[in-house]
C-alpha positions as a LaTeX table, in Angstrom:
\begin{tabular}{lrrr}
\hline
Residue & $x$ (\AA) & $y$ (\AA) & $z$ (\AA) \\
\hline
Unk1 & $-0.06$ & 0.06 & 0.17 \\
Unk2 & 1.76 & 3.29 & $-1.02$ \\
Unk3 & 2.37 & 5.96 & 1.85 \\
Unk4 & $-0.19$ & 8.84 & 1.65 \\
Unk5 & 1.89 & 12.17 & 1.41 \\
Unk6 & $-0.63$ & 15.16 & 2.42 \\
Unk7 & 1.85 & 17.45 & 0.90 \\
Unk8 & 1.43 & 15.95 & $-2.64$ \\
Unk9 & $-2.41$ & 15.69 & $-1.83$ \\
Unk10 & $-2.96$ & 19.31 & $-0.70$ \\
Unk11 & $-1.45$ & 20.55 & $-4.06$ \\
Unk12 & $-4.40$ & 19.26 & $-5.95$ \\
Unk13 & $-6.93$ & 21.57 & $-4.26$ \\
Unk14 & $-7.42$ & 25.33 & $-4.20$ \\
Unk15 & $-6.42$ & 27.61 & $-1.19$ \\
Unk16 & $-9.46$ & 29.59 & $-0.68$ \\
Unk17 & $-9.46$ & 33.00 & 1.37 \\
Unk18 & $-13.35$ & 32.70 & 1.64 \\
Unk19 & $-15.02$ & 29.92 & 3.20 \\
Unk20 & $-18.42$ & 28.62 & 2.32 \\
Unk21 & $-19.97$ & 25.38 & 3.61 \\
Unk22 & $-22.47$ & 24.92 & 1.01 \\
Unk23 & $-20.00$ & 23.16 & $-1.42$ \\
Unk24 & $-18.98$ & 20.73 & 1.15 \\
Unk25 & $-22.33$ & 19.91 & 2.27 \\
Unk26 & $-23.07$ & 19.05 & $-1.43$ \\
Unk27 & $-20.15$ & 16.74 & $-1.60$ \\
Unk28 & $-21.37$ & 15.28 & 1.73 \\
Unk29 & $-24.78$ & 14.63 & 0.45 \\
Unk30 & $-23.49$ & 13.07 & $-2.74$ \\
Unk31 & $-21.63$ & 10.72 & $-0.30$ \\
Unk32 & $-24.95$ & 9.57 & 1.20 \\
Unk33 & $-24.94$ & 12.54 & 4.02 \\
Unk34 & $-22.51$ & 10.57 & 6.43 \\
Unk35 & $-22.53$ & 14.14 & 8.89 \\
Unk36 & $-26.03$ & 13.35 & 9.62 \\
Unk37 & $-25.15$ & 9.67 & 10.94 \\
Unk38 & $-22.49$ & 10.42 & 13.35 \\
Unk39 & $-22.62$ & 9.02 & 16.86 \\
Unk40 & $-23.25$ & 11.78 & 19.70 \\
Unk41 & $-20.96$ & 14.30 & 18.94 \\
Unk42 & $-18.59$ & 16.66 & 21.39 \\
Unk43 & $-17.38$ & 19.70 & 19.18 \\
Unk44 & $-14.26$ & 21.50 & 20.23 \\
Unk45 & $-12.96$ & 24.69 & 19.07 \\
Unk46 & $-10.29$ & 27.38 & 20.39 \\
Unk47 & $-6.83$ & 28.50 & 19.77 \\
Unk48 & $-4.77$ & 26.15 & 22.01 \\
Unk49 & $-5.43$ & 23.03 & 23.96 \\
Unk50 & $-8.18$ & 21.57 & 21.76 \\
Unk51 & $-6.15$ & 18.43 & 21.24 \\
Unk52 & $-5.30$ & 18.27 & 24.95 \\
Unk53 & $-8.93$ & 18.73 & 26.11 \\
Unk54 & $-9.99$ & 15.96 & 23.69 \\
Unk55 & $-7.13$ & 13.47 & 24.92 \\
Unk56 & $-8.41$ & 14.04 & 28.41 \\
Unk57 & $-12.22$ & 13.29 & 27.16 \\
Unk58 & $-11.28$ & 10.38 & 25.22 \\
Unk59 & $-9.41$ & 8.62 & 28.22 \\
Unk60 & $-12.28$ & 9.45 & 30.71 \\
Unk61 & $-14.88$ & 7.59 & 28.19 \\
Unk62 & $-12.55$ & 4.90 & 27.48 \\
Unk63 & $-11.84$ & 4.11 & 31.08 \\
Unk64 & $-15.50$ & 3.72 & 31.49 \\
Unk65 & $-15.31$ & 0.99 & 28.57 \\
Unk66 & $-16.90$ & 3.27 & 25.72 \\
Unk67 & $-15.79$ & 3.21 & 22.25 \\
Unk68 & $-14.39$ & 6.62 & 21.01 \\
Unk69 & $-14.13$ & 8.07 & 17.48 \\
Unk70 & $-11.67$ & 11.02 & 17.41 \\
Unk71 & $-11.13$ & 13.75 & 14.60 \\
Unk72 & $-8.01$ & 16.02 & 15.18 \\
Unk73 & $-5.58$ & 18.02 & 13.42 \\
Unk74 & $-2.69$ & 18.36 & 12.66 \\
Unk75 & $-0.96$ & 15.06 & 12.43 \\
Unk76 & 2.53 & 14.55 & 14.00 \\
Unk77 & 3.88 & 11.70 & 11.96 \\
Unk78 & 1.03 & 10.02 & 10.00 \\
Unk79 & $-2.02$ & 11.31 & 8.56 \\
Unk80 & $-3.69$ & 8.41 & 10.10 \\
Unk81 & $-3.40$ & 9.83 & 13.30 \\
Unk82 & $-6.23$ & 12.56 & 12.39 \\
Unk83 & $-8.83$ & 9.94 & 12.16 \\
Unk84 & $-9.13$ & 7.45 & 15.33 \\
Unk85 & $-11.88$ & 4.91 & 14.75 \\
Unk86 & $-13.20$ & 3.35 & 17.98 \\
Unk87 & $-9.80$ & 4.01 & 19.51 \\
Unk88 & $-7.56$ & 2.94 & 16.64 \\
Unk89 & $-5.81$ & 4.81 & 13.96 \\
Unk90 & $-7.59$ & 4.40 & 10.43 \\
Unk91 & $-5.94$ & 1.61 & 8.49 \\
Unk92 & $-3.83$ & 2.90 & 5.55 \\
Unk93 & $-5.84$ & 0.70 & 3.08 \\
Unk94 & $-9.35$ & 1.91 & 4.37 \\
Unk95 & $-8.14$ & 5.43 & 4.48 \\
Unk96 & $-6.97$ & 5.25 & 0.86 \\
Unk97 & $-10.17$ & 3.65 & $-0.15$ \\
Unk98 & $-12.19$ & 6.35 & 1.27 \\
Unk99 & $-10.04$ & 9.20 & $-0.05$ \\
Unk100 & $-10.51$ & 7.79 & $-3.76$ \\
Unk101 & $-14.14$ & 7.74 & $-2.89$ \\
Unk102 & $-14.31$ & 11.19 & $-2.02$ \\
Unk103 & $-12.10$ & 12.47 & $-4.83$ \\
Unk104 & $-14.43$ & 10.98 & $-7.33$ \\
Unk105 & $-17.30$ & 12.99 & $-6.03$ \\
Unk106 & $-15.17$ & 16.07 & $-5.16$ \\
Unk107 & $-14.19$ & 16.44 & $-9.18$ \\
Unk108 & $-17.56$ & 18.04 & $-9.73$ \\
Unk109 & $-17.00$ & 20.63 & $-7.09$ \\
Unk110 & $-13.81$ & 22.39 & $-8.19$ \\
Unk111 & $-13.47$ & 25.00 & $-5.26$ \\
Unk112 & $-13.09$ & 22.12 & $-2.41$ \\
Unk113 & $-10.40$ & 22.28 & $-0.21$ \\
Unk114 & $-7.98$ & 19.44 & 0.91 \\
Unk115 & $-8.97$ & 19.69 & 4.65 \\
Unk116 & $-12.60$ & 19.54 & 3.35 \\
Unk117 & $-11.76$ & 16.32 & 1.60 \\
Unk118 & $-10.03$ & 14.71 & 4.80 \\
Unk119 & $-12.96$ & 15.86 & 6.89 \\
Unk120 & $-15.61$ & 14.14 & 4.35 \\
Unk121 & $-13.07$ & 10.86 & 4.69 \\
Unk122 & $-13.53$ & 11.12 & 8.42 \\
Unk123 & $-17.11$ & 11.49 & 8.37 \\
Unk124 & $-17.56$ & 8.51 & 6.11 \\
Unk125 & $-15.48$ & 6.55 & 8.59 \\
Unk126 & $-17.14$ & 7.46 & 11.72 \\
Unk127 & $-20.66$ & 6.99 & 10.01 \\
Unk128 & $-19.67$ & 3.33 & 8.95 \\
Unk129 & $-18.24$ & 2.26 & 12.02 \\
Unk130 & $-19.64$ & 2.05 & 15.78 \\
Unk131 & $-18.69$ & 4.44 & 18.30 \\
Unk132 & $-20.54$ & 5.44 & 21.49 \\
Unk133 & $-19.00$ & 9.17 & 21.18 \\
Unk134 & $-17.20$ & 11.32 & 18.62 \\
Unk135 & $-14.72$ & 13.79 & 19.76 \\
Unk136 & $-14.51$ & 16.42 & 16.84 \\
Unk137 & $-12.17$ & 19.13 & 16.78 \\
Unk138 & $-12.08$ & 22.23 & 14.48 \\
Unk139 & $-9.49$ & 22.80 & 11.96 \\
Unk140 & $-9.26$ & 26.78 & 11.87 \\
Unk141 & $-11.92$ & 28.65 & 13.53 \\
Unk142 & $-15.33$ & 27.14 & 13.73 \\
Unk143 & $-18.13$ & 29.10 & 12.24 \\
Unk144 & $-16.95$ & 28.19 & 8.63 \\
Unk145 & $-14.78$ & 25.17 & 9.44 \\
Unk146 & $-15.48$ & 22.06 & 7.65 \\
Unk147 & $-16.46$ & 20.31 & 10.84 \\
Unk148 & $-19.37$ & 22.82 & 11.49 \\
Unk149 & $-21.64$ & 21.10 & 9.32 \\
Unk150 & $-22.94$ & 18.88 & 12.43 \\
Unk151 & $-26.29$ & 20.14 & 13.62 \\
Unk152 & $-27.10$ & 18.74 & 17.04 \\
Unk153 & $-23.92$ & 17.83 & 19.03 \\
Unk154 & $-24.14$ & 16.78 & 22.57 \\
Unk155 & $-22.05$ & 19.80 & 23.80 \\
Unk156 & $-19.84$ & 22.09 & 22.39 \\
Unk157 & $-16.58$ & 23.49 & 23.94 \\
Unk158 & $-14.21$ & 26.52 & 23.55 \\
Unk159 & $-10.32$ & 26.24 & 24.84 \\
Unk160 & $-8.47$ & 29.23 & 25.50 \\
Unk161 & $-8.43$ & 31.81 & 22.68 \\
Unk162 & $-5.62$ & 33.88 & 21.60 \\
Unk163 & $-4.05$ & 35.44 & 18.35 \\
Unk164 & $-3.91$ & 32.77 & 15.33 \\
Unk165 & $-4.78$ & 32.55 & 11.98 \\
Unk166 & $-5.81$ & 36.32 & 12.28 \\
Unk167 & $-6.05$ & 36.50 & 8.13 \\
Unk168 & $-8.98$ & 34.06 & 8.39 \\
Unk169 & $-10.48$ & 34.73 & 11.71 \\
Unk170 & $-9.97$ & 38.63 & 12.27 \\
Unk171 & $-7.53$ & 41.04 & 13.81 \\
Unk172 & $-9.07$ & 41.15 & 17.38 \\
Unk173 & $-9.97$ & 38.89 & 20.28 \\
Unk174 & $-13.62$ & 39.63 & 19.77 \\
Unk175 & $-13.63$ & 38.75 & 15.97 \\
Unk176 & $-11.66$ & 35.36 & 16.51 \\
Unk177 & $-13.88$ & 34.61 & 19.48 \\
Unk178 & $-16.97$ & 35.19 & 17.09 \\
Unk179 & $-15.50$ & 32.55 & 14.77 \\
Unk180 & $-14.93$ & 30.02 & 17.37 \\
Unk181 & $-18.46$ & 30.48 & 18.86 \\
Unk182 & $-20.01$ & 29.53 & 15.45 \\
Unk183 & $-19.99$ & 25.98 & 16.72 \\
Unk184 & $-22.70$ & 26.77 & 19.21 \\
Unk185 & $-25.98$ & 25.33 & 18.34 \\
Unk186 & $-29.58$ & 25.93 & 19.44 \\
Unk187 & $-30.29$ & 23.47 & 22.07 \\
Unk188 & $-26.94$ & 22.62 & 22.87 \\
Unk189 & $-25.08$ & 23.64 & 26.02 \\
Unk190 & $-21.54$ & 25.17 & 25.54 \\
Unk191 & $-18.64$ & 25.07 & 28.10 \\
Unk192 & $-15.30$ & 27.25 & 28.14 \\
Unk193 & $-12.37$ & 27.75 & 30.04 \\
Unk194 & $-11.42$ & 31.25 & 31.45 \\
Unk195 & $-11.05$ & 33.71 & 28.49 \\
Unk196 & $-9.56$ & 37.06 & 27.88 \\
Unk197 & $-12.20$ & 39.75 & 28.67 \\
Unk198 & $-12.88$ & 40.64 & 25.02 \\
Unk199 & $-13.25$ & 36.98 & 23.82 \\
Unk200 & $-15.52$ & 36.09 & 27.07 \\
Unk201 & $-17.82$ & 38.78 & 26.17 \\
Unk202 & $-18.27$ & 37.68 & 22.67 \\
Unk203 & $-18.87$ & 34.00 & 23.64 \\
Unk204 & $-21.30$ & 34.98 & 26.28 \\
Unk205 & $-23.13$ & 37.15 & 23.76 \\
Unk206 & $-23.31$ & 34.39 & 21.10 \\
Unk207 & $-24.64$ & 31.93 & 23.60 \\
Unk208 & $-27.28$ & 34.42 & 24.85 \\
Unk209 & $-28.36$ & 34.92 & 21.16 \\
Unk210 & $-29.08$ & 31.44 & 20.89 \\
Unk211 & $-30.60$ & 31.00 & 24.25 \\
Unk212 & $-28.33$ & 28.27 & 25.30 \\
Unk213 & $-26.84$ & 27.21 & 28.66 \\
Unk214 & $-23.21$ & 28.61 & 28.79 \\
Unk215 & $-20.90$ & 27.22 & 31.39 \\
Unk216 & $-17.62$ & 29.38 & 31.89 \\
Unk217 & $-14.74$ & 28.50 & 34.15 \\
Unk218 & $-14.50$ & 30.72 & 37.33 \\
Unk219 & $-18.20$ & 31.23 & 37.24 \\
Unk220 & $-19.66$ & 27.92 & 36.48 \\
Unk221 & $-17.04$ & 25.82 & 37.30 \\
Unk222 & $-13.64$ & 26.12 & 38.88 \\
Unk223 & $-10.14$ & 24.30 & 39.01 \\
Unk224 & $-7.42$ & 24.64 & 41.77 \\
Unk225 & $-3.77$ & 23.36 & 41.60 \\
Unk226 & $-2.53$ & 22.15 & 45.17 \\
Unk227 & 0.95 & 20.51 & 45.28 \\
Unk228 & 0.51 & 19.10 & 41.78 \\
Unk229 & $-3.16$ & 17.83 & 42.43 \\
Unk230 & $-6.03$ & 19.16 & 40.34 \\
Unk231 & $-9.15$ & 19.93 & 42.23 \\
Unk232 & $-12.31$ & 20.35 & 40.45 \\
Unk233 & $-15.29$ & 22.28 & 41.75 \\
Unk234 & $-13.88$ & 21.69 & 45.41 \\
Unk235 & $-15.25$ & 18.40 & 45.33 \\
Unk236 & $-13.08$ & 16.03 & 43.02 \\
Unk237 & $-9.18$ & 15.87 & 43.54 \\
Unk238 & $-7.16$ & 14.12 & 40.94 \\
Unk239 & $-3.65$ & 13.32 & 42.30 \\
Unk240 & $-2.25$ & 12.48 & 38.78 \\
Unk241 & $-2.42$ & 14.29 & 35.64 \\
Unk242 & $-0.77$ & 12.70 & 32.87 \\
Unk243 & $-0.02$ & 15.56 & 30.72 \\
Unk244 & 2.78 & 18.06 & 31.65 \\
Unk245 & 2.43 & 21.69 & 31.99 \\
Unk246 & 0.46 & 24.21 & 34.12 \\
Unk247 & $-1.99$ & 24.72 & 31.18 \\
Unk248 & $-2.88$ & 21.07 & 31.33 \\
Unk249 & $-4.82$ & 21.85 & 34.72 \\
Unk250 & $-7.17$ & 23.88 & 32.81 \\
Unk251 & $-7.53$ & 21.80 & 29.63 \\
Unk252 & $-8.28$ & 18.85 & 32.20 \\
Unk253 & $-10.79$ & 21.14 & 34.05 \\
Unk254 & $-12.79$ & 21.82 & 30.78 \\
Unk255 & $-12.83$ & 17.92 & 29.83 \\
Unk256 & $-14.01$ & 17.36 & 33.66 \\
Unk257 & $-16.65$ & 19.81 & 33.15 \\
Unk258 & $-18.11$ & 18.33 & 30.02 \\
Unk259 & $-17.77$ & 14.75 & 31.22 \\
Unk260 & $-19.36$ & 15.63 & 34.78 \\
Unk261 & $-22.27$ & 17.27 & 32.73 \\
Unk262 & $-22.81$ & 14.20 & 30.63 \\
Unk263 & $-22.49$ & 11.87 & 33.61 \\
Unk264 & $-25.89$ & 10.42 & 33.70 \\
Unk265 & $-25.99$ & 9.96 & 29.86 \\
Unk266 & $-22.84$ & 7.95 & 29.75 \\
Unk267 & $-22.77$ & 6.54 & 33.38 \\
Unk268 & $-19.39$ & 8.03 & 34.23 \\
Unk269 & $-18.36$ & 8.12 & 37.74 \\
Unk270 & $-15.59$ & 9.76 & 39.90 \\
Unk271 & $-13.35$ & 6.83 & 39.38 \\
Unk272 & $-13.51$ & 7.01 & 35.28 \\
Unk273 & $-13.07$ & 10.95 & 35.69 \\
Unk274 & $-9.81$ & 10.09 & 37.75 \\
Unk275 & $-8.53$ & 7.41 & 35.52 \\
Unk276 & $-8.91$ & 9.53 & 32.52 \\
Unk277 & $-7.23$ & 12.65 & 33.85 \\
Unk278 & $-4.20$ & 10.21 & 35.11 \\
Unk279 & $-4.00$ & 8.23 & 31.65 \\
Unk280 & $-4.55$ & 10.55 & 28.64 \\
Unk281 & $-1.71$ & 10.78 & 26.23 \\
Unk282 & $-1.29$ & 13.63 & 23.56 \\
Unk283 & 2.26 & 13.48 & 21.89 \\
Unk284 & 4.43 & 16.48 & 21.22 \\
Unk285 & 2.71 & 18.70 & 24.20 \\
Unk286 & 5.40 & 19.28 & 26.85 \\
Unk287 & 6.60 & 15.85 & 26.24 \\
Unk288 & 9.78 & 14.78 & 27.87 \\
Unk289 & 12.48 & 13.74 & 25.41 \\
Unk290 & 15.04 & 12.90 & 28.06 \\
Unk291 & 15.06 & 9.39 & 27.65 \\
Unk292 & 15.59 & 9.30 & 23.90 \\
Unk293 & 18.82 & 9.25 & 21.86 \\
Unk294 & 18.78 & 12.99 & 21.86 \\
Unk295 & 20.22 & 12.83 & 25.38 \\
Unk296 & 23.46 & 11.44 & 23.88 \\
Unk297 & 24.30 & 14.89 & 22.76 \\
Unk298 & 24.16 & 16.72 & 26.03 \\
Unk299 & 25.73 & 16.28 & 29.43 \\
Unk300 & 24.55 & 14.30 & 32.12 \\
Unk301 & 21.82 & 16.03 & 34.14 \\
Unk302 & 20.33 & 17.83 & 31.31 \\
Unk303 & 16.73 & 17.66 & 30.13 \\
Unk304 & 15.00 & 17.85 & 26.63 \\
Unk305 & 11.32 & 18.75 & 26.12 \\
Unk306 & 9.41 & 18.92 & 23.01 \\
Unk307 & 6.41 & 21.33 & 22.42 \\
Unk308 & 4.14 & 22.23 & 19.83 \\
Unk309 & 3.52 & 25.80 & 20.96 \\
Unk310 & 3.58 & 28.04 & 17.97 \\
Unk311 & 1.71 & 31.32 & 18.89 \\
Unk312 & 1.44 & 33.69 & 21.47 \\
Unk313 & $-0.91$ & 31.62 & 23.55 \\
Unk314 & 1.02 & 28.41 & 23.30 \\
Unk315 & 4.18 & 30.46 & 24.26 \\
Unk316 & 2.65 & 32.11 & 27.27 \\
Unk317 & 1.48 & 28.45 & 28.70 \\
Unk318 & 5.12 & 27.14 & 27.81 \\
Unk319 & 6.73 & 29.78 & 29.74 \\
Unk320 & 4.32 & 29.69 & 32.76 \\
Unk321 & 4.86 & 25.71 & 33.07 \\
Unk322 & 8.82 & 25.82 & 32.94 \\
Unk323 & 8.99 & 28.88 & 35.11 \\
Unk324 & 7.80 & 26.47 & 38.05 \\
Unk325 & 10.23 & 23.96 & 37.42 \\
Unk326 & 13.78 & 23.72 & 39.21 \\
Unk327 & 16.37 & 25.94 & 37.79 \\
Unk328 & 18.40 & 25.02 & 34.68 \\
Unk329 & 20.03 & 27.30 & 32.01 \\
Unk330 & 17.18 & 27.20 & 29.21 \\
Unk331 & 18.00 & 26.88 & 25.54 \\
Unk332 & 15.18 & 27.22 & 23.07 \\
Unk333 & 15.57 & 25.14 & 19.24 \\
Unk334 & 13.06 & 26.82 & 17.46 \\
Unk335 & 11.51 & 26.28 & 14.10 \\
Unk336 & 8.24 & 27.77 & 12.59 \\
Unk337 & 6.14 & 28.13 & 9.51 \\
Unk338 & 6.05 & 31.50 & 7.82 \\
Unk339 & 2.41 & 32.25 & 8.23 \\
Unk340 & 2.84 & 32.53 & 11.97 \\
Unk341 & 4.00 & 35.40 & 14.17 \\
Unk342 & 7.47 & 34.68 & 15.20 \\
Unk343 & 8.19 & 38.07 & 16.73 \\
Unk344 & 5.53 & 37.81 & 19.32 \\
Unk345 & 6.49 & 34.29 & 19.87 \\
Unk346 & 10.04 & 34.57 & 20.66 \\
Unk347 & 9.41 & 37.96 & 22.75 \\
Unk348 & 7.66 & 35.59 & 25.08 \\
Unk349 & 10.21 & 33.00 & 25.11 \\
Unk350 & 12.76 & 35.44 & 25.68 \\
Unk351 & 11.59 & 35.88 & 29.33 \\
Unk352 & 13.31 & 32.32 & 30.13 \\
Unk353 & 15.59 & 31.75 & 27.13 \\
Unk354 & 19.48 & 31.66 & 27.52 \\
Unk355 & 19.94 & 31.35 & 23.91 \\
Unk356 & 17.99 & 30.50 & 20.97 \\
Unk357 & 18.99 & 28.09 & 18.46 \\
Unk358 & 16.80 & 28.63 & 14.94 \\
Unk359 & 16.53 & 25.65 & 12.41 \\
Unk360 & 14.58 & 24.92 & 9.30 \\
Unk361 & 11.50 & 22.65 & 9.12 \\
Unk362 & 12.69 & 20.41 & 6.62 \\
Unk363 & 9.44 & 18.53 & 6.03 \\
Unk364 & 7.66 & 21.86 & 5.02 \\
Unk365 & 8.45 & 24.56 & 2.23 \\
Unk366 & 6.73 & 27.24 & 4.06 \\
Unk367 & 9.01 & 27.70 & 6.99 \\
Unk368 & 10.67 & 30.64 & 8.34 \\
Unk369 & 14.46 & 30.56 & 7.21 \\
Unk370 & 16.88 & 30.67 & 10.34 \\
Unk371 & 18.37 & 33.94 & 9.04 \\
Unk372 & 15.09 & 35.74 & 9.29 \\
Unk373 & 15.04 & 34.90 & 12.89 \\
Unk374 & 18.28 & 36.51 & 13.73 \\
Unk375 & 16.88 & 39.69 & 12.01 \\
Unk376 & 13.85 & 39.55 & 14.43 \\
Unk377 & 15.54 & 39.00 & 17.86 \\
Unk378 & 18.09 & 41.22 & 19.13 \\
Unk379 & 17.72 & 41.26 & 22.78 \\
Unk380 & 18.92 & 37.69 & 23.22 \\
Unk381 & 21.86 & 35.47 & 21.49 \\
Unk382 & 20.50 & 33.88 & 18.52 \\
Unk383 & 22.08 & 31.20 & 16.55 \\
Unk384 & 21.72 & 29.16 & 13.21 \\
Unk385 & 21.78 & 25.54 & 13.10 \\
Unk386 & 20.94 & 22.98 & 10.21 \\
Unk387 & 18.95 & 20.64 & 12.20 \\
Unk388 & 17.90 & 19.70 & 15.78 \\
Unk389 & 21.06 & 17.39 & 16.18 \\
Unk390 & 23.45 & 20.40 & 15.11 \\
Unk391 & 21.70 & 22.68 & 17.68 \\
Unk392 & 22.23 & 20.14 & 20.35 \\
Unk393 & 25.87 & 19.75 & 19.51 \\
Unk394 & 26.57 & 23.61 & 19.43 \\
Unk395 & 24.68 & 23.80 & 22.84 \\
Unk396 & 27.04 & 21.15 & 24.14 \\
Unk397 & 30.14 & 22.99 & 22.97 \\
Unk398 & 28.90 & 26.19 & 24.65 \\
Unk399 & 27.99 & 24.64 & 27.91 \\
Unk400 & 29.80 & 21.85 & 29.98 \\
Unk401 & 27.14 & 21.86 & 32.76 \\
Unk402 & 23.69 & 20.63 & 32.72 \\
Unk403 & 21.05 & 22.64 & 30.57 \\
Unk404 & 17.27 & 22.56 & 29.83 \\
Unk405 & 16.66 & 22.33 & 25.92 \\
Unk406 & 13.17 & 22.95 & 24.78 \\
Unk407 & 12.17 & 22.23 & 20.92 \\
Unk408 & 9.22 & 24.20 & 19.88 \\
Unk409 & 7.62 & 26.40 & 17.29 \\
Unk410 & 5.87 & 24.31 & 15.21 \\
Unk411 & 3.44 & 21.04 & 15.07 \\
Unk412 & 5.38 & 19.91 & 11.92 \\
Unk413 & 8.71 & 20.38 & 13.99 \\
Unk414 & 7.27 & 18.33 & 16.76 \\
Unk415 & 6.33 & 15.75 & 14.40 \\
Unk416 & 9.73 & 15.61 & 12.93 \\
Unk417 & 11.39 & 15.22 & 16.13 \\
Unk418 & 9.01 & 12.53 & 16.92 \\
Unk419 & 9.58 & 10.77 & 13.57 \\
Unk420 & 13.31 & 10.88 & 13.98 \\
Unk421 & 13.39 & 9.39 & 17.64 \\
Unk422 & 10.74 & 6.58 & 16.34 \\
Unk423 & 13.05 & 5.66 & 13.45 \\
Unk424 & 15.94 & 5.64 & 15.88 \\
Unk425 & 13.99 & 3.28 & 18.04 \\
Unk426 & 13.18 & 1.03 & 15.25 \\
Unk427 & 17.22 & 0.89 & 14.20 \\
Unk428 & 18.22 & $-0.20$ & 17.82 \\
Unk429 & 15.55 & $-2.65$ & 18.68 \\
\hline
\end{tabular}
């Protein structure tokens, strides 16, 4: 079975500046309207934390024995990661069959995007296979996102909103929040983490316009951190939280608020909630890489972490987490795509950075050249490296004592690193 190359596949389809779901719905109707035959659905939008929130929800449902479909993006290593069918990645042969089916019908609709095609593949897979619940993550925004063709989700949820994809969603937090709130539906309760005032006001107004219940962190539910423990609504204490980082307490809290609301429907109990928070897996999110072969390039006592942070909100969450750890000189290895905002991202990381090492993202043509980073940053030492390995070698030459290295800037970069580690493990096994 040939390997599916998303870069090559995506070149077949146009890049649209203005989105309209009518064409996509026409395609889905040609395919038998799979979006009308989905399992009970939890729809999640936001800027950061969507994937982590879904990972917690998935672990909660699976701990109770339920079968779970998941749709998420982007992927880290394999495109199959985007489509989870009853707990397992979609098989490549089945995926390719569905891709070809969708392409046959898509040729009649010339303006469709590749993301709409992949979403159609997911909807077909979910409609054809049983699950108790579907966890559905938006791509960009919400209101005109391909996932937003569903009519009656169980609940909708909004993770932290910050600046990202402004060319599509708007320049202000209010405009971005309005786009995210597009997933709200009449008759469907909505949940949200605490938000910046401007975004929160917009979400509240959108919910009020639809006359739907809106459960906001800090008003309708709350979380506390106490010596590494997560306390939800003062009556549920999770002693273990599997995903690292201070921001994950908020994502876990959002998952708990949704699961608690649905407890009677799905027969979830306190044990399931705690087990889910303790067992969730979401790679590339403040993931400890110290036990991998990458440590061979650094002195003993050093640490290596991998994170998918790629915007200001992600950078802030990353910094707030690392700031609470034991002190080690912190070096950042950064690669980014060229439609992001490297200046704002690096400004926040500069609060902790000892040095920056800038690298290209070799699996994407649309990356920021390392030389461009040097022009942006002046208040910190910045250096060019050809790869993660080259950057680690340069850090080792500069410092003979233990350091903390954080690799970040792009989901694509995180995927490249995980792929490299995975291939190395296969060679040594």
